[in-house]
CSV table of C-alpha atoms and ligand atoms in Angstrom, one decimal:
chain,number,residue,atom,x,y,z
A,95,UNK,CA,0.0,0.0,0.0
A,96,UNK,CA,1.3,3.4,-0.9
A,97,UNK,CA,1.0,6.0,1.8
A,98,UNK,CA,-0.5,9.2,0.5
A,99,UNK,CA,-1.0,12.7,1.9
A,100,UNK,CA,-3.1,15.7,1.0
A,101,UNK,CA,-2.2,19.3,1.2
A,102,UNK,CA,-4.1,22.4,0.0
A,103,UNK,CA,-3.8,26.1,-0.1
A,104,UNK,CA,-3.2,28.9,-2.7
A,105,UNK,CA,-0.5,31.4,-3.5
A,106,UNK,CA,-0.4,34.5,-5.7
A,107,UNK,CA,2.6,34.9,-7.9
A,108,UNK,CA,4.2,38.3,-8.8
A,109,UNK,CA,2.8,37.8,-12.3
A,110,UNK,CA,-0.7,38.0,-10.7
A,111,UNK,CA,-1.5,34.3,-11.3
A,112,UNK,CA,-3.0,32.4,-8.5
A,113,UNK,CA,-2.0,28.9,-7.9
A,114,UNK,CA,-4.2,26.6,-6.0
A,115,UNK,CA,-2.4,23.7,-4.4
A,116,UNK,CA,-4.4,20.6,-3.7
A,117,UNK,CA,-2.1,17.8,-3.9
A,118,UNK,CA,-1.8,14.1,-3.2
A,119,UNK,CA,1.7,12.8,-2.6
A,120,UNK,CA,3.0,9.3,-2.7
A,121,UNK,CA,5.9,7.9,-0.8
A,122,UNK,CA,9.1,7.7,-2.8
A,123,UNK,CA,8.9,4.0,-3.7
A,124,UNK,CA,6.7,5.0,-6.7
A,125,UNK,CA,9.4,7.1,-8.2
A,126,UNK,CA,12.6,5.1,-7.8
A,127,UNK,CA,14.8,7.4,-9.8
A,128,UNK,CA,15.6,9.9,-7.1
A,129,UNK,CA,16.8,8.4,-3.9
A,130,UNK,CA,18.0,10.4,-0.9
A,131,UNK,CA,21.5,9.2,-1.5
A,132,UNK,CA,21.9,10.3,-5.2
A,133,UNK,CA,20.3,13.7,-4.5
A,134,UNK,CA,22.7,14.2,-1.5
A,135,UNK,CA,25.7,13.4,-3.8
A,136,UNK,CA,24.5,15.9,-6.4
A,137,UNK,CA,23.9,18.5,-3.8
A,138,UNK,CA,27.5,18.3,-2.6
A,139,UNK,CA,28.7,19.1,-6.1
A,140,UNK,CA,26.5,22.2,-6.2
A,141,UNK,CA,27.4,23.2,-2.7
A,142,UNK,CA,31.1,23.6,-3.8
A,143,UNK,CA,30.1,25.4,-6.9
A,144,UNK,CA,27.8,28.0,-5.3
A,145,UNK,CA,29.5,28.6,-1.9
A,146,UNK,CA,31.6,31.7,-1.4
A,147,UNK,CA,34.2,31.5,1.3
A,148,UNK,CA,35.0,34.6,3.4
A,149,UNK,CA,38.4,34.7,1.9
A,150,UNK,CA,37.1,34.8,-1.6
A,151,UNK,CA,34.6,37.5,-0.6
A,152,UNK,CA,37.4,39.7,0.7
A,153,UNK,CA,39.2,39.3,-2.7
A,154,UNK,CA,36.1,40.3,-4.5
A,155,UNK,CA,35.7,43.4,-2.2
A,156,UNK,CA,39.2,44.5,-3.0
A,157,UNK,CA,38.7,44.3,-6.8
A,158,UNK,CA,35.4,46.0,-6.4
A,159,UNK,CA,36.9,48.9,-4.6
A,160,UNK,CA,39.4,49.4,-7.4
A,161,UNK,CA,36.6,49.4,-9.9
A,162,UNK,CA,34.7,52.0,-8.0
A,163,UNK,CA,37.8,54.2,-7.7
A,164,UNK,CA,38.5,53.9,-11.4
A,165,UNK,CA,35.0,54.8,-12.3
A,166,UNK,CA,35.3,58.0,-10.4
A,167,UNK,CA,38.6,58.9,-12.0
A,168,UNK,CA,37.9,58.3,-15.6
A,169,UNK,CA,34.8,58.5,-17.8
A,170,UNK,CA,33.3,55.5,-19.5
A,171,UNK,CA,34.7,52.7,-17.2
A,172,UNK,CA,33.1,49.3,-16.7
A,173,UNK,CA,31.5,50.4,-13.4
A,174,UNK,CA,30.5,53.9,-14.6
A,175,UNK,CA,30.1,55.6,-11.2
A,176,UNK,CA,27.7,58.2,-12.6
A,177,UNK,CA,27.6,61.7,-11.1
A,178,UNK,CA,23.9,62.4,-10.7
A,179,UNK,CA,23.9,66.2,-10.1
A,180,UNK,CA,21.9,65.6,-7.0
A,181,UNK,CA,23.8,67.8,-4.6
A,182,UNK,CA,24.0,66.8,-0.9
A,183,UNK,CA,21.4,65.5,1.4
A,184,UNK,CA,17.8,66.7,1.7
A,185,UNK,CA,17.2,69.0,4.7
A,186,UNK,CA,13.9,67.2,5.6
A,187,UNK,CA,12.1,70.5,5.1
A,188,UNK,CA,11.4,69.9,1.5
A,189,UNK,CA,7.7,70.4,0.9
A,190,UNK,CA,5.0,70.7,-1.8
A,191,UNK,CA,3.3,68.5,-4.4
A,192,UNK,CA,5.4,66.7,-6.9
A,193,UNK,CA,4.7,64.1,-9.6
A,194,UNK,CA,7.0,61.1,-10.1
A,195,UNK,CA,7.0,58.8,-13.0
A,196,UNK,CA,8.8,55.5,-12.4
A,197,UNK,CA,9.8,53.3,-15.3
A,198,UNK,CA,11.1,50.2,-13.5
A,199,UNK,CA,12.0,46.7,-14.6
A,200,UNK,CA,8.4,45.3,-14.5
A,201,UNK,CA,6.0,48.2,-13.9
A,202,UNK,CA,5.3,51.7,-14.8
A,203,UNK,CA,4.1,53.8,-11.9
A,204,UNK,CA,2.8,57.4,-11.7
A,205,UNK,CA,2.8,59.0,-8.3
A,206,UNK,CA,1.6,62.2,-6.7
A,207,UNK,CA,3.7,62.9,-3.7
A,208,UNK,CA,2.9,65.6,-1.1
A,209,UNK,CA,6.0,66.4,0.9
A,210,UNK,CA,5.0,67.7,4.3
A,211,UNK,CA,8.5,68.5,5.7
A,212,UNK,CA,9.9,66.9,8.8
A,213,UNK,CA,10.5,63.7,6.9
A,214,UNK,CA,6.8,63.2,6.3
A,215,UNK,CA,4.9,62.7,3.1
A,216,UNK,CA,1.7,61.4,1.5
A,217,UNK,CA,1.4,59.6,-1.8
A,218,UNK,CA,-1.3,58.6,-4.3
A,219,UNK,CA,-0.2,56.2,-7.1
A,220,UNK,CA,-1.3,54.2,-10.1
A,221,UNK,CA,0.6,51.2,-11.4
A,222,UNK,CA,0.7,49.7,-14.9
A,223,UNK,CA,2.3,46.5,-15.9
A,224,UNK,CA,4.7,46.7,-18.9
A,225,UNK,CA,4.3,44.0,-21.6
A,226,UNK,CA,7.3,42.2,-23.1
A,227,UNK,CA,6.4,43.8,-26.4
A,228,UNK,CA,6.6,47.3,-25.0
A,229,UNK,CA,10.1,46.5,-23.6
A,230,UNK,CA,11.4,45.5,-27.1
A,231,UNK,CA,9.4,47.8,-29.4
A,232,UNK,CA,10.5,51.3,-30.5
A,233,UNK,CA,11.8,53.4,-27.6
A,234,UNK,CA,9.7,56.5,-28.6
A,235,UNK,CA,6.6,54.3,-28.3
A,236,UNK,CA,7.6,53.3,-24.8
A,237,UNK,CA,7.9,56.9,-23.8
A,238,UNK,CA,4.6,57.7,-25.5
A,239,UNK,CA,3.0,55.0,-23.4
A,240,UNK,CA,4.5,56.6,-20.3
A,241,UNK,CA,3.1,60.0,-21.3
A,242,UNK,CA,-0.3,58.5,-21.9
A,243,UNK,CA,-0.4,57.0,-18.4
A,244,UNK,CA,0.9,60.3,-17.0
A,245,UNK,CA,-1.9,62.2,-18.8
A,246,UNK,CA,-4.6,60.0,-17.5
A,247,UNK,CA,-3.2,60.4,-14.0
A,248,UNK,CA,-3.0,64.2,-14.2
A,249,UNK,CA,-6.5,64.4,-15.7
A,250,UNK,CA,-7.9,62.3,-12.9
A,251,UNK,CA,-6.1,63.9,-10.0
A,252,UNK,CA,-6.2,67.6,-11.1
A,253,UNK,CA,-9.7,68.1,-12.3
A,254,UNK,CA,-12.8,68.6,-10.2
A,255,UNK,CA,-16.1,66.7,-10.5
A,256,UNK,CA,-17.2,68.9,-13.5
A,257,UNK,CA,-14.0,68.1,-15.3
A,258,UNK,CA,-12.6,71.6,-14.8
A,259,UNK,CA,-8.8,71.7,-14.4
A,260,UNK,CA,-7.7,72.6,-10.9
A,261,UNK,CA,-4.5,74.0,-12.3
A,262,UNK,CA,-4.0,77.8,-12.8
A,263,UNK,CA,-3.7,78.8,-16.5
A,264,UNK,CA,-0.2,78.0,-17.6
A,265,UNK,CA,0.7,76.2,-14.4
A,266,UNK,CA,3.1,73.3,-14.9
A,267,UNK,CA,3.5,70.5,-12.3
A,268,UNK,CA,7.1,69.5,-11.5
A,269,UNK,CA,7.9,66.0,-12.4
A,270,UNK,CA,10.8,63.7,-11.4
A,271,UNK,CA,11.4,60.9,-13.9
A,272,UNK,CA,12.8,57.8,-12.3
A,273,UNK,CA,14.5,55.9,-15.1
A,274,UNK,CA,16.4,52.9,-13.6
A,275,UNK,CA,18.9,52.1,-16.4
A,276,UNK,CA,22.4,53.3,-16.7
A,277,UNK,CA,22.5,56.8,-18.1
A,278,UNK,CA,25.4,59.3,-18.5
A,279,UNK,CA,24.3,62.6,-17.0
A,280,UNK,CA,25.8,66.0,-17.8
A,281,UNK,CA,22.9,67.8,-16.1
A,282,UNK,CA,20.2,66.7,-13.7
A,283,UNK,CA,17.5,66.7,-16.4
A,284,UNK,CA,19.5,64.9,-19.1
A,285,UNK,CA,20.4,61.2,-19.4
A,286,UNK,CA,22.1,59.4,-22.2
A,287,UNK,CA,21.2,55.7,-22.0
A,288,UNK,CA,24.4,53.7,-21.9
A,289,UNK,CA,22.7,50.4,-22.4
A,290,UNK,CA,19.4,48.7,-21.5
A,291,UNK,CA,19.5,46.2,-18.7
A,292,UNK,CA,17.0,43.8,-17.1
A,293,UNK,CA,16.0,42.3,-20.4
A,294,UNK,CA,14.8,45.6,-22.0
A,295,UNK,CA,15.8,46.1,-25.6
A,296,UNK,CA,13.6,49.0,-26.9
A,297,UNK,CA,15.0,50.1,-30.2
A,298,UNK,CA,16.6,53.4,-31.1
A,299,UNK,CA,17.1,54.4,-27.5
A,300,UNK,CA,20.7,53.4,-26.5
A,301,UNK,CA,23.0,56.3,-26.9
A,302,UNK,CA,20.2,58.9,-26.9
A,303,UNK,CA,19.0,61.4,-24.3
A,304,UNK,CA,16.0,59.6,-22.8
A,305,UNK,CA,14.9,62.8,-21.0
A,306,UNK,CA,14.6,64.5,-24.3
A,307,UNK,CA,12.7,61.6,-25.8
A,308,UNK,CA,10.3,61.6,-22.9
A,309,UNK,CA,9.9,65.4,-23.2
A,310,UNK,CA,8.8,64.9,-26.8
A,311,UNK,CA,6.1,62.5,-25.7
A,312,UNK,CA,5.0,64.9,-23.0
A,313,UNK,CA,4.6,67.6,-25.6
A,314,UNK,CA,2.8,65.3,-27.9
A,315,UNK,CA,0.1,64.6,-25.3
A,316,UNK,CA,0.1,68.2,-24.1
A,317,UNK,CA,0.6,67.4,-20.4
A,318,UNK,CA,0.9,70.3,-18.0
A,319,UNK,CA,4.2,69.1,-16.4
A,320,UNK,CA,7.8,70.1,-16.4
A,321,UNK,CA,10.4,67.4,-16.0
A,322,UNK,CA,12.9,68.8,-13.6
A,323,UNK,CA,15.1,65.7,-13.0
A,324,UNK,CA,15.9,62.3,-14.3
A,325,UNK,CA,16.7,60.0,-11.4
A,326,UNK,CA,18.0,56.4,-10.9
A,327,UNK,CA,16.0,54.3,-8.4
A,328,UNK,CA,19.1,53.9,-6.2
A,329,UNK,CA,19.6,57.7,-6.0
A,330,UNK,CA,16.0,58.2,-5.2
A,331,UNK,CA,16.2,55.5,-2.5
A,332,UNK,CA,19.3,57.1,-1.0
A,333,UNK,CA,17.6,60.5,-0.7
A,334,UNK,CA,14.3,59.2,0.4
A,335,UNK,CA,15.9,57.0,3.1
A,336,UNK,CA,18.0,59.8,4.4
A,337,UNK,CA,14.9,62.1,4.4
A,338,UNK,CA,13.4,59.8,7.0
A,339,UNK,CA,16.6,58.6,8.7
A,340,UNK,CA,19.7,60.7,8.4
A,341,UNK,CA,21.9,57.7,9.4
A,342,UNK,CA,21.5,56.4,5.9
A,343,UNK,CA,24.7,56.7,3.8
A,344,UNK,CA,24.2,54.1,1.1
A,345,UNK,CA,21.2,52.8,-0.9
A,346,UNK,CA,20.9,49.5,-2.7
A,347,UNK,CA,18.3,47.9,-4.9
A,348,UNK,CA,18.0,44.1,-5.1
A,349,UNK,CA,15.1,43.6,-7.4
A,350,UNK,CA,14.8,42.7,-11.1
A,351,UNK,CA,18.2,44.4,-11.4
A,352,UNK,CA,20.7,45.4,-8.7
A,353,UNK,CA,22.6,48.6,-8.1
A,354,UNK,CA,23.8,51.0,-5.4
A,355,UNK,CA,24.2,54.8,-4.8
A,356,UNK,CA,26.0,56.8,-2.1
A,357,UNK,CA,27.1,60.4,-1.5
A,358,UNK,CA,30.6,61.4,-2.6
A,359,UNK,CA,32.7,64.5,-2.0
A,360,UNK,CA,32.9,66.4,-5.3
A,361,UNK,CA,36.6,66.8,-4.8
A,362,UNK,CA,37.0,63.0,-5.2
A,363,UNK,CA,35.2,62.8,-8.5
A,364,UNK,CA,38.2,63.5,-10.8
A,365,UNK,CA,36.4,63.0,-14.0
A,366,UNK,CA,34.2,66.1,-13.5
A,367,UNK,CA,36.9,68.4,-12.4
A,368,UNK,CA,36.5,70.4,-15.7
A,369,UNK,CA,33.0,71.4,-14.6
A,370,UNK,CA,34.6,73.4,-11.7
A,371,UNK,CA,31.9,72.6,-9.3
A,372,UNK,CA,32.5,73.8,-5.7
A,373,UNK,CA,34.9,71.3,-4.2
A,374,UNK,CA,33.1,71.6,-0.8
A,375,UNK,CA,29.9,70.2,-2.3
A,376,UNK,CA,28.8,66.6,-2.2
A,377,UNK,CA,27.1,64.7,-5.0
A,378,UNK,CA,25.2,61.4,-5.1
A,379,UNK,CA,26.9,58.8,-7.3
A,380,UNK,CA,24.8,56.1,-9.1
A,381,UNK,CA,27.4,53.3,-9.1
A,382,UNK,CA,25.7,51.1,-11.7
A,383,UNK,CA,27.6,48.3,-9.9
A,384,UNK,CA,25.6,45.6,-11.8
A,385,UNK,CA,28.3,46.0,-14.4
A,386,UNK,CA,31.1,45.1,-12.1
A,387,UNK,CA,33.5,42.5,-13.8
A,388,UNK,CA,31.6,42.7,-17.1
A,389,UNK,CA,33.4,41.7,-20.3
A,390,UNK,CA,36.7,40.6,-18.6
A,391,UNK,CA,35.2,38.2,-16.0
A,392,UNK,CA,38.2,38.3,-13.9
A,393,UNK,CA,36.9,38.4,-10.3
A,394,UNK,CA,33.5,36.8,-9.9
A,395,UNK,CA,33.2,33.0,-9.5
A,396,UNK,CA,30.9,32.1,-12.4
A,397,UNK,CA,29.6,28.6,-12.8
A,398,UNK,CA,28.8,27.1,-16.2
A,399,UNK,CA,25.1,27.9,-15.5
A,400,UNK,CA,26.0,31.6,-15.0
A,401,UNK,CA,27.9,31.5,-18.3
A,402,UNK,CA,24.9,30.1,-20.1
A,403,UNK,CA,22.7,32.7,-18.6
A,404,UNK,CA,25.1,35.4,-19.8
A,405,UNK,CA,25.7,34.0,-23.3
A,406,UNK,CA,22.0,33.4,-24.0
A,407,UNK,CA,21.0,36.8,-22.7
A,408,UNK,CA,20.2,39.8,-25.0
A,409,UNK,CA,23.3,41.4,-23.6
A,410,UNK,CA,26.2,38.9,-23.5
A,411,UNK,CA,29.2,40.0,-21.4
A,412,UNK,CA,27.3,42.9,-19.7
A,413,UNK,CA,26.0,43.2,-16.2
A,414,UNK,CA,28.2,40.4,-14.9
A,415,UNK,CA,27.6,41.1,-11.2
A,416,UNK,CA,23.8,41.6,-11.7
A,417,UNK,CA,23.5,38.3,-13.5
A,418,UNK,CA,24.6,36.4,-10.4
A,419,UNK,CA,22.4,38.4,-8.0
A,420,UNK,CA,19.3,39.9,-9.3
A,421,UNK,CA,15.7,38.6,-9.4
A,422,UNK,CA,15.7,38.4,-13.2
A,423,UNK,CA,18.2,35.6,-13.2
A,424,UNK,CA,18.1,33.5,-10.1
A,425,UNK,CA,15.2,31.3,-11.3
A,426,UNK,CA,16.9,30.8,-14.6
A,427,UNK,CA,20.1,29.6,-12.9
A,428,UNK,CA,18.2,27.0,-10.9
A,429,UNK,CA,16.3,25.9,-14.1
A,430,UNK,CA,19.5,25.3,-15.9
A,431,UNK,CA,20.8,23.0,-13.1
A,432,UNK,CA,17.5,21.1,-13.2
A,433,UNK,CA,17.7,20.7,-17.0
A,434,UNK,CA,21.2,19.4,-16.7
A,435,UNK,CA,20.1,16.8,-14.2
A,436,UNK,CA,17.2,15.9,-16.4
A,437,UNK,CA,19.6,15.4,-19.3
A,438,UNK,CA,21.8,13.2,-17.1
A,439,UNK,CA,18.8,11.0,-16.3
A,440,UNK,CA,18.8,11.9,-12.6
A,441,UNK,CA,15.5,13.8,-12.4
A,442,UNK,CA,12.0,13.1,-13.6
A,443,UNK,CA,12.8,9.8,-15.4
A,444,UNK,CA,10.0,8.7,-17.7
A,445,UNK,CA,8.1,12.0,-17.3
A,446,UNK,CA,7.4,14.7,-19.9
A,447,UNK,CA,9.7,17.6,-18.9
A,448,UNK,CA,9.3,19.9,-21.9
A,449,UNK,CA,7.6,22.6,-19.8
A,450,UNK,CA,10.8,23.1,-17.9
A,451,UNK,CA,12.8,23.6,-21.1
A,452,UNK,CA,11.7,27.1,-21.9
A,453,UNK,CA,14.2,29.8,-20.7
A,454,UNK,CA,13.0,31.9,-17.8
A,455,UNK,CA,9.9,29.9,-17.0
A,456,UNK,CA,11.2,29.2,-13.6
A,457,UNK,CA,10.5,32.4,-11.7
A,458,UNK,CA,12.7,33.7,-8.9
A,459,UNK,CA,9.5,33.9,-6.9
A,460,UNK,CA,9.5,30.1,-7.0
A,461,UNK,CA,12.8,30.0,-5.1
A,462,UNK,CA,11.4,32.2,-2.4
A,463,UNK,CA,8.3,30.0,-2.1
A,464,UNK,CA,10.5,26.8,-2.0
A,465,UNK,CA,12.7,28.2,0.7
A,466,UNK,CA,9.7,29.3,2.8
A,467,UNK,CA,7.7,26.1,2.4
A,468,UNK,CA,6.8,25.2,6.1
A,469,UNK,CA,5.5,21.7,5.5
A,470,UNK,CA,7.5,18.5,6.1
A,471,UNK,CA,6.4,17.1,2.8
A,472,UNK,CA,7.2,20.3,1.1
A,473,UNK,CA,3.7,20.7,-0.3
A,474,UNK,CA,4.4,24.1,-1.8
A,475,UNK,CA,7.2,22.6,-3.9
A,476,UNK,CA,4.9,19.8,-5.1
A,477,UNK,CA,2.4,22.5,-6.1
A,478,UNK,CA,5.0,24.4,-8.1
A,479,UNK,CA,6.2,21.4,-10.0
A,480,UNK,CA,2.8,19.8,-10.7
A,481,UNK,CA,0.9,23.0,-11.4
A,482,UNK,CA,3.4,24.8,-13.6
A,483,UNK,CA,5.5,22.0,-15.0
A,484,UNK,CA,3.3,19.0,-14.8
A,485,UNK,CA,5.9,16.8,-13.2
A,486,UNK,CA,5.8,14.6,-10.1
A,487,UNK,CA,8.6,15.0,-7.5
A,488,UNK,CA,9.9,12.7,-4.7
A,489,UNK,CA,10.5,14.1,-1.3
A,490,UNK,CA,14.3,13.6,-1.9
A,491,UNK,CA,14.0,15.7,-5.0
A,492,UNK,CA,12.0,18.4,-3.3
A,493,UNK,CA,14.6,18.6,-0.5
A,494,UNK,CA,17.2,18.9,-3.1
A,495,UNK,CA,15.4,21.7,-4.9
A,496,UNK,CA,15.0,23.6,-1.7
A,497,UNK,CA,18.6,23.2,-0.9
A,498,UNK,CA,19.6,24.3,-4.3
A,499,UNK,CA,17.4,27.4,-4.1
A,500,UNK,CA,19.1,28.1,-0.8
A,501,UNK,CA,22.6,27.9,-2.4
A,502,UNK,CA,21.7,30.2,-5.2
A,503,UNK,CA,19.9,32.7,-3.0
A,504,UNK,CA,22.6,32.7,-0.4
A,505,UNK,CA,25.3,33.3,-3.0
A,506,UNK,CA,23.3,36.2,-4.3
A,507,UNK,CA,23.1,37.7,-0.8
A,508,UNK,CA,26.8,37.2,-0.1
A,509,UNK,CA,27.8,38.8,-3.4
A,510,UNK,CA,25.5,41.7,-2.5
A,511,UNK,CA,27.4,42.0,0.8
A,512,UNK,CA,30.6,42.3,-1.2
A,513,UNK,CA,29.3,45.2,-3.1
A,514,UNK,CA,28.1,47.0,0.1
A,515,UNK,CA,31.4,46.2,1.8
A,516,UNK,CA,33.3,47.8,-1.2
A,517,UNK,CA,31.5,51.1,-0.7
A,518,UNK,CA,31.8,50.9,3.1
A,519,UNK,CA,35.5,50.2,2.8
A,520,UNK,CA,36.1,52.9,0.2
A,521,UNK,CA,34.2,55.5,2.2
A,522,UNK,CA,35.6,54.4,5.6
A,523,UNK,CA,32.2,53.9,7.2
A,524,UNK,CA,33.0,50.8,9.1
A,525,UNK,CA,34.0,52.2,12.5
A,526,UNK,CA,31.3,54.8,12.7
A,527,UNK,CA,28.8,52.4,11.1
A,528,UNK,CA,25.9,53.3,8.8
A,529,UNK,CA,22.5,52.3,7.6
A,530,UNK,CA,22.0,51.0,4.1
A,531,UNK,CA,18.5,51.8,2.7
A,532,UNK,CA,17.6,48.6,0.7
A,533,UNK,CA,14.7,47.9,-1.6
A,534,UNK,CA,13.6,45.6,-4.4
A,535,UNK,CA,11.6,42.4,-4.6
A,536,UNK,CA,14.6,40.2,-3.7
A,537,UNK,CA,15.4,42.2,-0.6
A,538,UNK,CA,11.7,42.5,0.5
A,539,UNK,CA,10.4,39.1,-0.4
A,540,UNK,CA,13.1,36.5,-0.5
A,541,UNK,CA,13.1,34.8,2.9
A,542,UNK,CA,16.4,35.4,4.8
A,543,UNK,CA,18.0,37.6,2.1
A,544,UNK,CA,18.7,40.5,4.5
A,545,UNK,CA,20.1,38.1,7.2
A,546,UNK,CA,22.4,36.5,4.7
A,547,UNK,CA,23.7,39.9,3.6
A,548,UNK,CA,24.4,40.7,7.2
A,549,UNK,CA,26.2,37.4,7.8
A,550,UNK,CA,28.2,38.1,4.7
A,551,UNK,CA,29.2,41.5,6.1
A,552,UNK,CA,30.4,39.8,9.2
A,553,UNK,CA,32.4,37.3,7.2
A,554,UNK,CA,34.1,40.1,5.4
A,555,UNK,CA,34.7,42.5,8.3
A,556,UNK,CA,34.5,40.4,11.4
A,557,UNK,CA,32.4,41.6,14.3
A,558,UNK,CA,32.6,45.2,13.0
A,559,UNK,CA,30.5,44.1,10.1
A,560,UNK,CA,27.6,44.4,12.6
A,561,UNK,CA,28.0,48.2,12.4
A,562,UNK,CA,26.6,48.1,8.9
A,563,UNK,CA,22.8,47.4,8.8
A,564,UNK,CA,20.5,47.3,5.9
A,565,UNK,CA,17.0,48.6,6.5
A,566,UNK,CA,13.9,48.5,4.3
A,567,UNK,CA,14.1,51.8,2.4
A,568,UNK,CA,11.5,54.4,1.7
A,569,UNK,CA,10.0,54.3,-1.7
A,570,UNK,CA,12.9,55.8,-3.6
A,571,UNK,CA,11.4,55.8,-7.1
A,572,UNK,CA,8.3,57.8,-5.9
A,573,UNK,CA,9.1,59.7,-2.8
A,574,UNK,CA,12.8,60.0,-3.5
A,575,UNK,CA,12.1,61.3,-6.9
A,576,UNK,CA,9.8,63.9,-5.5
A,577,UNK,CA,12.3,65.0,-2.9
A,578,UNK,CA,15.0,65.4,-5.6
A,579,UNK,CA,12.5,67.4,-7.8
A,580,UNK,CA,12.0,69.6,-4.7
A,581,UNK,CA,15.8,69.9,-4.0
A,582,UNK,CA,16.4,70.8,-7.7
A,583,UNK,CA,13.7,73.5,-7.6
A,584,UNK,CA,15.3,75.1,-4.6
A,585,UNK,CA,18.7,75.1,-6.3
A,586,UNK,CA,17.3,76.4,-9.6
A,587,UNK,CA,15.4,79.2,-7.8
A,588,UNK,CA,18.6,80.1,-6.0
A,589,UNK,CA,20.4,80.3,-9.5
A,590,UNK,CA,22.6,77.4,-8.6
A,591,UNK,CA,22.2,75.4,-11.7
A,592,UNK,CA,23.6,77.7,-14.3
A,593,UNK,CA,26.5,75.6,-15.6
A,594,UNK,CA,24.8,72.2,-15.5
B,22,BGC,C1,20.0,49.2,-13.7
B,22,BGC,C2,20.2,50.2,-12.6
B,22,BGC,C3,19.1,50.0,-11.6
B,22,BGC,C4,19.0,48.6,-11.1
B,22,BGC,C5,17.9,48.4,-10.1
B,22,BGC,C6,20.0,47.8,-13.1
B,22,BGC,O1,19.7,46.8,-14.1
B,22,BGC,O2,21.1,49.2,-14.5
B,22,BGC,O3,20.1,51.5,-13.2
B,22,BGC,O4,19.3,50.9,-10.5
B,22,BGC,O5,18.9,47.7,-12.2
B,22,BGC,O6,16.7,48.7,-10.6
């Protein structure tokens, strides 16, 4: 007699799909191909591939620091260290109504932020999901879509019940545009797209001023706004987190992509010396650290699965660090390991596995769910494999999948710690300690991610690593963008933006 168990429940995936789990499980004897022993042997191999020792982490940190320095010294380096023209910290007194448009990796968001001073704010927002087609189509069409959404939002929020505009004739609402892709900036309201990341590939956009492209779309739809600043999500996060907690010195995003920003002394940014900006000033730097070790691949330990992810991506060679860490790629790395074991005849013998063969079908959200499955039988994992991929799993396999998810998730968190440690080391923040405002789906939703980052920091720095704490950040792309728009207005009104 085969023992069987039942489990039921439902989960909602980031894609919006709901998965109902109502599963019957059989004891392993039914599926003889995956015993505890063979799975444990395989796991050992992956453990050695995906584990980062403290020593290796420290080597990565050293190389990382060099890349950060180089990016500050010379233009167009692998880690571009982009001067953002966001000068210094907010005072906390910034106030007023500001619009923010956030073009992220997955969604488009329009926000109305009311800054109330004293680190307080209120926000109204609307979110739109971007389609794969929009991400790959003509760039100008993408900005037209942004403008259309912005117009609907402004019409809805700035008209009274009779449809009469609440704006004074000629009044323009200040808008911060959060555009979270690497852009060279020579002014705060200008940004030349270096390259698309996170799987975007909209045509005729790389190398162009995206602020100008968006301005054209704003004009086309006759929207009463003036774009005052183009902002990276990390810069917004840095400023928003500091607005509510001035101990924040660094901001990081671990989401579909990954990146960091921090505040630098202008006198240390050699590559903009020609601009003759006051040497006493400080400016936020958008590191674009996802590009660390791109092209040369000298420092990061890449497995063959990472190499496949890279080579089959729309941007081979680029974003080397990001491809080991960010939410866009972790599920794919795990899928490639599973496919290898299917090919070797270890997993799912005799079952149809074609559903697992499509790139990127294995979402990073599945890794989170697998790691957080609270049941002994791992019912959640049964649900994922039966519901999405129509394959039956043994308990030994499920334990293996969970352990594999842990290895991949843990490596991502420890590499993230290396990036943070590089900035902390470079800026000498270790003794005094600091907060790191952190945001993004991986940081917010992946179980244990933050703890693993903290463990990593202790492995790198010893006990002093405890001085560096990540904290859930304020909404950088909305609130941060609004604060930066407010700071920019103050500088402009004071005549401080003449040369930039
Ligand atoms: C982009 C960055 C962004 C990060 C997080 C990366 O792919 O290049 O600009 O900050 O994703 O969204």
